[in-house]
Coordinates of C-alpha atoms and ligand atoms in Angstrom, one line a residue:
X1 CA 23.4 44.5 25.5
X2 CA 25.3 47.2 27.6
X3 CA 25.9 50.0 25.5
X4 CA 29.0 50.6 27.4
X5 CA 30.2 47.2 25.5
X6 CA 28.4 48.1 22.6
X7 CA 29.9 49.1 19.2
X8 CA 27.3 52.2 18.1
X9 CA 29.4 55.1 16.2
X10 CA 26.6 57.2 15.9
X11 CA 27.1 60.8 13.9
X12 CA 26.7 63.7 15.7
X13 CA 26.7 66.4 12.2
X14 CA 24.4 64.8 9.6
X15 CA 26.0 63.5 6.7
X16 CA 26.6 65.8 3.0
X17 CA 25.7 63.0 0.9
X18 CA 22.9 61.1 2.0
X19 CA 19.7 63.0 0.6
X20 CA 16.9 61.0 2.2
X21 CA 15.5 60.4 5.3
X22 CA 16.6 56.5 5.6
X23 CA 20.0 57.2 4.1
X24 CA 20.7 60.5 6.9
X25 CA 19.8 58.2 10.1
X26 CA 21.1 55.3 8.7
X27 CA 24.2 56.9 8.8
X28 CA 23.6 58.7 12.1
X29 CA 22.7 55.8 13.5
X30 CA 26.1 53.8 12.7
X31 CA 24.0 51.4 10.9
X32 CA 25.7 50.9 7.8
X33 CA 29.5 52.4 6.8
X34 CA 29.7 52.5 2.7
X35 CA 32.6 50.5 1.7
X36 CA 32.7 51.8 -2.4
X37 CA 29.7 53.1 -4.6
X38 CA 26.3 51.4 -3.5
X39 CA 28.5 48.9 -1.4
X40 CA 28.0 48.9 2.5
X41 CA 29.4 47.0 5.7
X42 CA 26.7 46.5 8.1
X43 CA 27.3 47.7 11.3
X44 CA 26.4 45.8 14.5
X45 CA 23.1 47.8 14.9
X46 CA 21.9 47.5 10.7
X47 CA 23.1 43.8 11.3
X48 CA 20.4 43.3 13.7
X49 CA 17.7 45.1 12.0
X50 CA 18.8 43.0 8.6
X51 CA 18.5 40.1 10.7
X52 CA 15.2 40.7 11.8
X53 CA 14.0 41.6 8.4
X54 CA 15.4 38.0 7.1
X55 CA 14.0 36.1 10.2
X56 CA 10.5 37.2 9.0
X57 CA 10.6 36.6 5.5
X58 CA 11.9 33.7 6.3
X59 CA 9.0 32.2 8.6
X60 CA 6.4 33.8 6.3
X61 CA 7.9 31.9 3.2
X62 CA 7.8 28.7 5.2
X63 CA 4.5 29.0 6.8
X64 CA 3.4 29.2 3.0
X65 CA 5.2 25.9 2.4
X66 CA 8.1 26.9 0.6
X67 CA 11.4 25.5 1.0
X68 CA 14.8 27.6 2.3
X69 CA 18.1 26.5 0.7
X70 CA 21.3 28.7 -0.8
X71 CA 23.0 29.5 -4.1
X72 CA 26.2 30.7 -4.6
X73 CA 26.5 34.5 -5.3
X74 CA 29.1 33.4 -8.2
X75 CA 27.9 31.6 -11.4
X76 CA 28.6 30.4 -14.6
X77 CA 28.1 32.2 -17.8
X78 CA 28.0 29.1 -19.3
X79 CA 23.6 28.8 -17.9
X80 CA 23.0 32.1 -18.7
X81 CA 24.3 31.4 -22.5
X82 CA 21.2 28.7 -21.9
X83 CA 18.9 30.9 -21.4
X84 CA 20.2 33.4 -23.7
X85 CA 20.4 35.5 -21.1
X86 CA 24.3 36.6 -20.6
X87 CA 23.8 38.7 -23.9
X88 CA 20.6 40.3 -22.9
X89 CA 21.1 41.0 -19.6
X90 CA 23.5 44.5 -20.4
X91 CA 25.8 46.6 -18.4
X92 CA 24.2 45.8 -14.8
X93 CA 25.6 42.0 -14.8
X94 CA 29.1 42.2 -13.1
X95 CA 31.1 39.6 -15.6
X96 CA 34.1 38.0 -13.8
X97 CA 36.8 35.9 -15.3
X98 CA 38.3 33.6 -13.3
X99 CA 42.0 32.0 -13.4
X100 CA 41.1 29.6 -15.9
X101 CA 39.8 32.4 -18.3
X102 CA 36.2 31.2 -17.3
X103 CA 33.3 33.6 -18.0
X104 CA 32.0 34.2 -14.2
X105 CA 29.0 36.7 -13.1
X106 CA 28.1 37.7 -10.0
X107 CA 24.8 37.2 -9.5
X108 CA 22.0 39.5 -10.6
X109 CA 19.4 36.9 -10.0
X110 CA 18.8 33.1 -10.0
X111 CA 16.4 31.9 -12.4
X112 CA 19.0 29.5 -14.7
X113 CA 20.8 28.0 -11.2
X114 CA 17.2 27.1 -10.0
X115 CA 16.9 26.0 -13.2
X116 CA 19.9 23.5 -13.7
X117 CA 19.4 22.7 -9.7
X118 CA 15.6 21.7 -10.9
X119 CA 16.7 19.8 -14.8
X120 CA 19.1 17.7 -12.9
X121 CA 16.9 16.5 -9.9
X122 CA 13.1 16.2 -11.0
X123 CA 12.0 14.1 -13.4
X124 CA 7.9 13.4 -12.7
X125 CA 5.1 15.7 -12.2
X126 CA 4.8 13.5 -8.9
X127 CA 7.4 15.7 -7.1
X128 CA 5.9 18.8 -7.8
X129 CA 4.6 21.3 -6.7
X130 CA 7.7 22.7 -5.7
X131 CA 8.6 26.0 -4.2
X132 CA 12.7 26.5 -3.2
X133 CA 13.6 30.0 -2.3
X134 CA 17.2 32.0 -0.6
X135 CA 17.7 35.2 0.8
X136 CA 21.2 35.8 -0.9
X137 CA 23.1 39.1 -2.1
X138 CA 22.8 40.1 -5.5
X139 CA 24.7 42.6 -7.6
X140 CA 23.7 44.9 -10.0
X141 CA 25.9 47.1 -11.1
X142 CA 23.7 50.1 -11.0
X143 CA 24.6 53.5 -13.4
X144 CA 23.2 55.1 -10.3
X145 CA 23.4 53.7 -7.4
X146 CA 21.6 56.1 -4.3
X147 CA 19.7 56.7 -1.5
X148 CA 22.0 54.3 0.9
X149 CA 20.6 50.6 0.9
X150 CA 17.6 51.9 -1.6
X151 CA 19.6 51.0 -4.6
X152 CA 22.4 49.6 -3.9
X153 CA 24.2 47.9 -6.3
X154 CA 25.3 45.0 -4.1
X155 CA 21.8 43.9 -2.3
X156 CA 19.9 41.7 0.0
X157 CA 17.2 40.1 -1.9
X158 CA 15.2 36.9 -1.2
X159 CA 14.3 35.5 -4.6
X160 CA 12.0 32.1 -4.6
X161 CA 11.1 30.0 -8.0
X162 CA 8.1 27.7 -8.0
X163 CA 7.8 24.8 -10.3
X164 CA 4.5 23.7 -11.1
X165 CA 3.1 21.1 -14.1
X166 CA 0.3 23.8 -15.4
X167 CA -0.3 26.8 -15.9
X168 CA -3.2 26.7 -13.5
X169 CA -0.8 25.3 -10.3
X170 CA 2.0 27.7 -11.4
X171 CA -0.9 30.9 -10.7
X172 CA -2.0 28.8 -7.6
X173 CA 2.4 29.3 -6.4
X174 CA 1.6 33.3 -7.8
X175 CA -0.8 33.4 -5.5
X176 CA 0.5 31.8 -2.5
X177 CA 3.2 34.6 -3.0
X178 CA 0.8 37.4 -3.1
X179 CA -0.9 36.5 0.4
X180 CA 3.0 35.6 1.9
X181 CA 4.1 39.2 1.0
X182 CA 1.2 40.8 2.5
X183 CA 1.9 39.1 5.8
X184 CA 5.6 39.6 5.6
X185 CA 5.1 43.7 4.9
X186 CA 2.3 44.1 7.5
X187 CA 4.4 42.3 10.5
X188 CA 7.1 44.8 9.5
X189 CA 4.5 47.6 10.0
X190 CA 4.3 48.4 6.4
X191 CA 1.6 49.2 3.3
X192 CA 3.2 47.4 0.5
X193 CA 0.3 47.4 -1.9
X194 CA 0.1 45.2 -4.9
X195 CA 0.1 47.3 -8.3
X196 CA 0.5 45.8 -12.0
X197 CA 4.0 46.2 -13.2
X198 CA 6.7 45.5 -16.1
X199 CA 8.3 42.5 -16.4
X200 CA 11.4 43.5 -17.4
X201 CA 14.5 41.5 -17.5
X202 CA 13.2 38.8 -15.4
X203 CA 10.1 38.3 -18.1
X204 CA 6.5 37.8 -18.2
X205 CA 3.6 39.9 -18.4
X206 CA 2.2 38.4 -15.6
X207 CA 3.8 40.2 -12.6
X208 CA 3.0 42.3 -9.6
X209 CA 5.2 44.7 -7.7
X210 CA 4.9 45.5 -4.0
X211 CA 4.9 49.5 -3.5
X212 CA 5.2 51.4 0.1
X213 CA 3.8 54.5 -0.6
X214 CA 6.9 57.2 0.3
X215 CA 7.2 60.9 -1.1
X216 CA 11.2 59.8 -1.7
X217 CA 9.7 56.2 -3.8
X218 CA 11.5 56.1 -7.0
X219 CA 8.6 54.6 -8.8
X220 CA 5.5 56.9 -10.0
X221 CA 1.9 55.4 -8.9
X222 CA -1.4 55.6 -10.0
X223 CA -4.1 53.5 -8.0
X224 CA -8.2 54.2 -6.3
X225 CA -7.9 55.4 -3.0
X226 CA -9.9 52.7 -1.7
X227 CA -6.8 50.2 -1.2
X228 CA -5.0 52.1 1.1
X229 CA -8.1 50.8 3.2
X230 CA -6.9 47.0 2.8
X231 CA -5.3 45.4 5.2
X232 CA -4.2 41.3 5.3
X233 CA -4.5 41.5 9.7
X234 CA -4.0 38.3 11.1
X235 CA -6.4 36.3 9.3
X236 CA -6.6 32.5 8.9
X237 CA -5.0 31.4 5.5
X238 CA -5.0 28.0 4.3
X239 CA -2.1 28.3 2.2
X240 CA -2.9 25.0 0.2
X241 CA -6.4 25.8 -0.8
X242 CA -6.9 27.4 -4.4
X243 CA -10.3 29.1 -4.2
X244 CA -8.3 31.3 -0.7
X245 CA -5.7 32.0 -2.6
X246 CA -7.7 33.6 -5.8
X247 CA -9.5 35.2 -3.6
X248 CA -7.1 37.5 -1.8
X249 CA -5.5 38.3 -5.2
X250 CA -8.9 39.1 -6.3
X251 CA -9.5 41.5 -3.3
X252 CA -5.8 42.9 -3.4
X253 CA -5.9 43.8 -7.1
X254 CA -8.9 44.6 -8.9
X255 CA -8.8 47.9 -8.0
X256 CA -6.7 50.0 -10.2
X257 CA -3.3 50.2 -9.3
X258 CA 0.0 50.6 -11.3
X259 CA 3.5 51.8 -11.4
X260 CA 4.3 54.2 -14.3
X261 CA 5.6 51.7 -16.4
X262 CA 2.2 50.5 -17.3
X263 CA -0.4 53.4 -16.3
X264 CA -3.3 53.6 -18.9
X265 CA -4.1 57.1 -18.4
X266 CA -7.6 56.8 -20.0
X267 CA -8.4 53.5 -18.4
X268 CA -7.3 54.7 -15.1
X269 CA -10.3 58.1 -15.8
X270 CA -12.6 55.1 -16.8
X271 CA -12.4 52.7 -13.8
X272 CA -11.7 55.0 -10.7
X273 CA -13.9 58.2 -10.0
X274 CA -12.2 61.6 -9.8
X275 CA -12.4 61.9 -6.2
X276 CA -10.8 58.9 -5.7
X277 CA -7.8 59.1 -7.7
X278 CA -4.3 59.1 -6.7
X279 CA -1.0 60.0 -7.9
X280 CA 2.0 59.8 -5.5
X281 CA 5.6 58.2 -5.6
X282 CA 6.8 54.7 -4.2
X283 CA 9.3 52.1 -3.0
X284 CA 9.3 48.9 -4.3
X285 CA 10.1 46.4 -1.7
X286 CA 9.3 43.4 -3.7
X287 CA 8.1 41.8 -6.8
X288 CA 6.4 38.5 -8.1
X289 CA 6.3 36.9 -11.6
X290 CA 4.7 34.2 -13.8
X291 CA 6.8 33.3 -16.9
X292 CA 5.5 29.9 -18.0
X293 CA 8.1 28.2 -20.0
X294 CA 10.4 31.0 -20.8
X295 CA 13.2 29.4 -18.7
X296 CA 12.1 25.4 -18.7
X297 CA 12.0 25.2 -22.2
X298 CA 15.2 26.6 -23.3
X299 CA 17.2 24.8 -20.5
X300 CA 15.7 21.6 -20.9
X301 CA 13.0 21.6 -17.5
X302 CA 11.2 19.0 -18.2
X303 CA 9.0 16.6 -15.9
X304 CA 7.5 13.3 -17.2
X305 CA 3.4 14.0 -17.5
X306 CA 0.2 12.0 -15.9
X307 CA 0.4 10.8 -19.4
X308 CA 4.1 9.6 -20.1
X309 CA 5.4 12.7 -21.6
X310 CA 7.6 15.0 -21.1
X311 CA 6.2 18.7 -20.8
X312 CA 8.3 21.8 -19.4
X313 CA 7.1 23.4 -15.8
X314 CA 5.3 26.2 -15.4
X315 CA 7.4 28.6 -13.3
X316 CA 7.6 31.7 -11.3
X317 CA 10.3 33.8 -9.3
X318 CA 9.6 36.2 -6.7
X319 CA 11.3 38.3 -5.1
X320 CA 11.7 40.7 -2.0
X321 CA 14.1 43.5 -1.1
X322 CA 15.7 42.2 2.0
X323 CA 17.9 45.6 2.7
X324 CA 16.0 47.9 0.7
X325 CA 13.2 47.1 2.8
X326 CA 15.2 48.8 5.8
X327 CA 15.0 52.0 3.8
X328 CA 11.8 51.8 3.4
X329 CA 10.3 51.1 7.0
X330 CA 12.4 54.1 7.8
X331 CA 11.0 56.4 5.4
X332 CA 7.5 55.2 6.8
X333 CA 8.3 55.5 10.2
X334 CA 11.1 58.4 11.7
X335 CA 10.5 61.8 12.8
X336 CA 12.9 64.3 13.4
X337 CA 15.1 63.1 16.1
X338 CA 15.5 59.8 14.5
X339 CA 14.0 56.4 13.2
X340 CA 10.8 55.0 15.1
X341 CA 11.2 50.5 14.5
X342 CA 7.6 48.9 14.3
X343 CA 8.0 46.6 17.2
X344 CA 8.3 43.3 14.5
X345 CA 12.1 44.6 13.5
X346 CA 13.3 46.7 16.4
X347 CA 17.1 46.0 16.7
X348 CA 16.2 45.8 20.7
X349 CA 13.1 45.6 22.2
X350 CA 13.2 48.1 25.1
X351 CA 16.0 50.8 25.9
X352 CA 16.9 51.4 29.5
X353 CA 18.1 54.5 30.1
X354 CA 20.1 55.3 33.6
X355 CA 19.7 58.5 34.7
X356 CA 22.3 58.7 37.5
X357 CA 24.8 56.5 36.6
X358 CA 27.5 55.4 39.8
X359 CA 24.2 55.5 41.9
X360 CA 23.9 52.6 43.6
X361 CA 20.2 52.1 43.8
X362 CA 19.6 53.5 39.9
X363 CA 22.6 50.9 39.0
X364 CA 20.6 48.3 41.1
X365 CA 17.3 49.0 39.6
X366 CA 18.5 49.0 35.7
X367 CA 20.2 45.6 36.5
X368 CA 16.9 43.9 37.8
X369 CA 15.1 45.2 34.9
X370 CA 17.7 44.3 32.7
X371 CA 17.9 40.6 33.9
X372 CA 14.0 40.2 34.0
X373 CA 13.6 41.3 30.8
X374 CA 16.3 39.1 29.4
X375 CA 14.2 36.1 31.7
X376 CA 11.6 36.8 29.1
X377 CA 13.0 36.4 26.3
X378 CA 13.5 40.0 25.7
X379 CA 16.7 41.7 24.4
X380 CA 17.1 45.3 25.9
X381 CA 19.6 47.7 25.3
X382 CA 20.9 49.4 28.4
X383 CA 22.8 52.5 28.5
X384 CA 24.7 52.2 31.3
X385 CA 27.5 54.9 30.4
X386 CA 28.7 57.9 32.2
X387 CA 26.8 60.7 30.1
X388 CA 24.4 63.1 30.9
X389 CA 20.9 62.3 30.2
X390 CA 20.1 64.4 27.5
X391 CA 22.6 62.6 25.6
X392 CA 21.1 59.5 26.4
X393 CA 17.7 60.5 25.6
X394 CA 19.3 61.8 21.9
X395 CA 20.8 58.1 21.2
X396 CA 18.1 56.4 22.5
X397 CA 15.6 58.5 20.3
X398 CA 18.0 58.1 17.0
X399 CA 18.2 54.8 16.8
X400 CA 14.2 54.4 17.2
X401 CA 13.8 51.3 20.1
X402 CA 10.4 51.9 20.1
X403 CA 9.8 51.1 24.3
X404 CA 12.2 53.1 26.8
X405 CA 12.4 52.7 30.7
X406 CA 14.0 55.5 32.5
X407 CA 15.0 54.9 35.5
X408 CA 16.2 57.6 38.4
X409 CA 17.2 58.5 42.1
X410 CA 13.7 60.4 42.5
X411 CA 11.6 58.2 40.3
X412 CA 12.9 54.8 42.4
X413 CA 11.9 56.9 45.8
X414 CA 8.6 57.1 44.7
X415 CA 9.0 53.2 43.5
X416 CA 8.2 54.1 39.8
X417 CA 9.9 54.2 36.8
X418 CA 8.9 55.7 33.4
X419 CA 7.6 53.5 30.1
X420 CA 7.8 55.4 27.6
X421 CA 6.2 55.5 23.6
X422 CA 8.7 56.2 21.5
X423 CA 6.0 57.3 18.5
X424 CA 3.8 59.3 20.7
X425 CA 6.6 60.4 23.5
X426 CA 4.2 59.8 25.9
X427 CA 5.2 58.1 29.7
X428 CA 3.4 56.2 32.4
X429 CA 4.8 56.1 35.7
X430 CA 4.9 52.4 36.9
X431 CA 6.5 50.0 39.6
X432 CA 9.6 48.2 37.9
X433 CA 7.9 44.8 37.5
X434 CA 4.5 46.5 36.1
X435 CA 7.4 47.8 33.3
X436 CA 8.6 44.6 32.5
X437 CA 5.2 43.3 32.2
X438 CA 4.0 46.3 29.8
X439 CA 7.3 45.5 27.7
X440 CA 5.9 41.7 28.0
X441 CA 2.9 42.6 27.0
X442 CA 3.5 44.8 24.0
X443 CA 6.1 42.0 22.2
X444 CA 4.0 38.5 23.2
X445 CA 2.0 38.8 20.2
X446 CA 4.8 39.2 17.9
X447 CA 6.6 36.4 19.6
X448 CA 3.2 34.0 19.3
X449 CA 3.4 35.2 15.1
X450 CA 7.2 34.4 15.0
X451 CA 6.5 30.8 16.2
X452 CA 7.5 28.4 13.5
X453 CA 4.2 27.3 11.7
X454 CA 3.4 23.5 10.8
X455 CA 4.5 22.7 7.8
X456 CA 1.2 22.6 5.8
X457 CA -0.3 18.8 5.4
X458 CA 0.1 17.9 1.8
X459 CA 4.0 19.1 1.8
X460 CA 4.4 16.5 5.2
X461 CA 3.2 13.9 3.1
X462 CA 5.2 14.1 0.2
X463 CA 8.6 12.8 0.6
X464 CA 11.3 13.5 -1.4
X465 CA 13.9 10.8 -2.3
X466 CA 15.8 10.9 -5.7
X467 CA 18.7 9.2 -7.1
X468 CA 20.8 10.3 -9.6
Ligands
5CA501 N1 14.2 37.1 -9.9 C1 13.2 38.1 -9.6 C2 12.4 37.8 -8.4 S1 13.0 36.5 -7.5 C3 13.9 39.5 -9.4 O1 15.0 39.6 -9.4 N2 13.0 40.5 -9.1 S2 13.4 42.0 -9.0 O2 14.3 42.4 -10.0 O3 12.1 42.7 -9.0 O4 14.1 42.2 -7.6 C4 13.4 41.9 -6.4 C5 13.4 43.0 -5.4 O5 14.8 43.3 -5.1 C6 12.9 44.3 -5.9 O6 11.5 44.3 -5.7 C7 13.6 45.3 -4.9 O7 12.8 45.4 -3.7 C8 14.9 44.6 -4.7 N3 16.0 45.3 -5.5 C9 16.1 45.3 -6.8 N4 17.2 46.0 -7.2 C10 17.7 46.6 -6.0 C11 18.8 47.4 -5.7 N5 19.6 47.9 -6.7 N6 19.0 47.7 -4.4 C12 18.3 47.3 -3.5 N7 17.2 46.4 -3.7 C13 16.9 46.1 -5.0

């Protein structure tokens, strides 16, 4: 992309009401553009971040075995009347009636159109287990909705339900979630660590919420220090096997860990040693459940049993902040000129910055990077307008590409241009195609992760043909 051709508005004065870090560059940045209260447009640059965001959760949900589809962001209150939900669910439900005088919501969440999707398709423990999941907008109508994308009231969220015939195989689908969400957070460059939480609305005291640690996190945390030492890397995972899949949970969350809403203050002395206890603020970035039967029973989810019966599934629902999680990787990672991307969601890989633009070798030079690059697969961001380079440095540093090549009259006499780290500032003089190759270099192992993985045996076998 040419900048030149580009639609960036960045903000030169910061903006009065954004109060947090994320919020200030997002702005800045021309990322987002509210359009009312906790409502925003996406702006070509956010739009490519949000992209990126989506592209991984979605090949981490898949590489787990479960299986993309898409819901409507309207629905019928007639479900949620199933589930006796449309009375409980309070003032954040958005309730919509249509020309017909039909009770409408927009949705909060999905569990009772899973639900009704499952009822009416699957009748035998044969077709399970099943995990279907979309990354759809939700609306909450939030009594506060702040911090930009943070808490929005109309949202990004990937929400997946499992289906399973026991209890046992329902924990197995719990897990398989846990070990997703570590992978997804860590290729974004974040901590998100595991801590015991509410169920809430949603249900079930069987749940887990995925924190980023962040002084601006609206969620107070109590956990041993020792976790912050975790990390998922790129170990093997065999996604289908049980005994794995406890034991990363195991590993994750037996250390103490919670969010404020269920801290044991006296259990928390007994477990974790002084030294080692922590009490900070976080951002939850995503959230996984185990409800049983709540949902099946009343709606009717049944599946015929090994022995002829019918029995309700054991479900699940789990979820991930799709745009919040933009806020969050922001807090994590800026400084004060602007946002620093982890190479896995950078809106563009490399910036190239020309210092003398109208020069006919520095033109030359930025084009041959710019077309090599592209060659590999690469998408760089080339500002190729007529401003002095101190204002190109100030963009390029405010919208956080993390690689930048800077090319100039002197620099190209000498035969070098300059690579250099956006998180550290630091710059290496090197011959053009020794820059492409570093830029190569840097993104091939994110481009070997983001390769589609094989759909995991046991799934391949089992077709899935019913008639209604
Ligand atoms: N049905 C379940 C899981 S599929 C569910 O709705 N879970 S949730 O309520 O925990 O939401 C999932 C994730 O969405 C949260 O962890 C959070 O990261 C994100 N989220 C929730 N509310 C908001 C909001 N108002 N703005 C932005 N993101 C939000």
């Amino acid at each position: 992309m040419r900048l030149s051709r580009y639609f960036l508005p960045v903000l030169k004065e910061t903006p009065a009401e954004a109060s947090i870090a994320s919020h200030r560059l997002m702005l800045r940045a021309g990322m987002i553009r509210q359009a009312s209260a906790g409502i925003y447009s996406w702006l070509p640059l956010g739009y490519r971040v949000l992209t990126r965001i989506a592209r991984i959760v979605n090949e981490e949900q898949q590489r787990a075995g479960h299986i993309p589809m898409l819901m409507p962001t309207l629905q019928s209150a007639d479900l949620w009347r199933e589930s006796g939900r449309y009375d409980d669910y309070g003032d954040e439900m958005l309730r919509i009636r249509d020309r017909h005088d039909r009770d409408m919501l927009y949705g909060p969440t999905n569990e009772e159109l899973i639900t009704d999707i499952f009822r009416t398709y699957v009748a035998s423990y044969k077709q399970l287990p099943l995990t279907l999941y979309h990354i759809q907008w939700k609306f909450r109508d939030e009594i506060r909705p702040r911090f930009g994308v943070m808490r929005g009231r109309e949202f990004l969220m990937k929400d997946g339900y499992n289906f399973d015939l026991t209890k046992d195989d329902a924990l197995h689908a719990y897990n398989r979630h846990l070990v997703s969400y570590l992978r997804t957070y860590e290729r974004m460059g974040l901590q998100a660590i595991p801590m015991r939480a509410d169920g809430g609305p949603i249900g079930g005291d069987y749940t887990h919420e995925f924190l980023v640690l962040a002084e601006t996190g609206e969620s107070g945390v109590f956990y041993d220090s020792e976790i912050t030492d975790l990390r998922f890397g790129d170990r093997d995972i065999d996604y289908t096997d049980v005994a794995q899949g406890q034991a990363v949970l195991e590993e994750f969350t037996s250390r103490y860990a919670r969010t404020d809403d269920t801290h044991d203050q006296a259990l928390f002395e007994q477990q974790v040693p002084e030294a080692r206890r922590r009490e900070a603020r976080g951002i939850e970035v995503g959230q996984i459940f185990y409800f049983g039967t709540k949902y099946s029973e009343p709606m009717g989810a049944t599946v015929q049993s090994p022995e002829g019966k019918p029995v309700p599934v054991h479900m699940g629902s789990h979820g991930i902040g799709v745009s919040r999680l933009m806020g969050a990787i922001i807090e994590a990672s800026h400084d004060e000129a602007g946002i620093i991307w982890p190479e896995g969601v950078t809106p563009f890989h490399v910036g190239i910055v020309n210092l003398k633009q109208g020069d006919a070798e520095a033109d030359q030079a930025c084009e041959a990077l710019y077309a090599q690059l592209t060659a590999h697969g690469l998408e760089p961001l080339y500002d190729d307008r007529e401003e002095r380079a101190g204002a190109k440095f100030a963009t390029m540093d405010l919208i956080g590409l993390p690689w930048r090549i800077t090319v100039g009259p002197r620099g190209l006499k000498a035969g070098v241009v300059e690579v250099t780290d956006r998180r550290t500032g630091e710059s290496e003089e090197l011959s053009p195609a020794a820059a492409v190759a570093r830029i190569e270099d840097i993104y091939h192992p994110h481009r070997e992760a983001a390769r589609p993985a094989p759909i995991p045996e046991p799934m391949a076998k089992r077709s899935f043909h019913t008639w209604v």
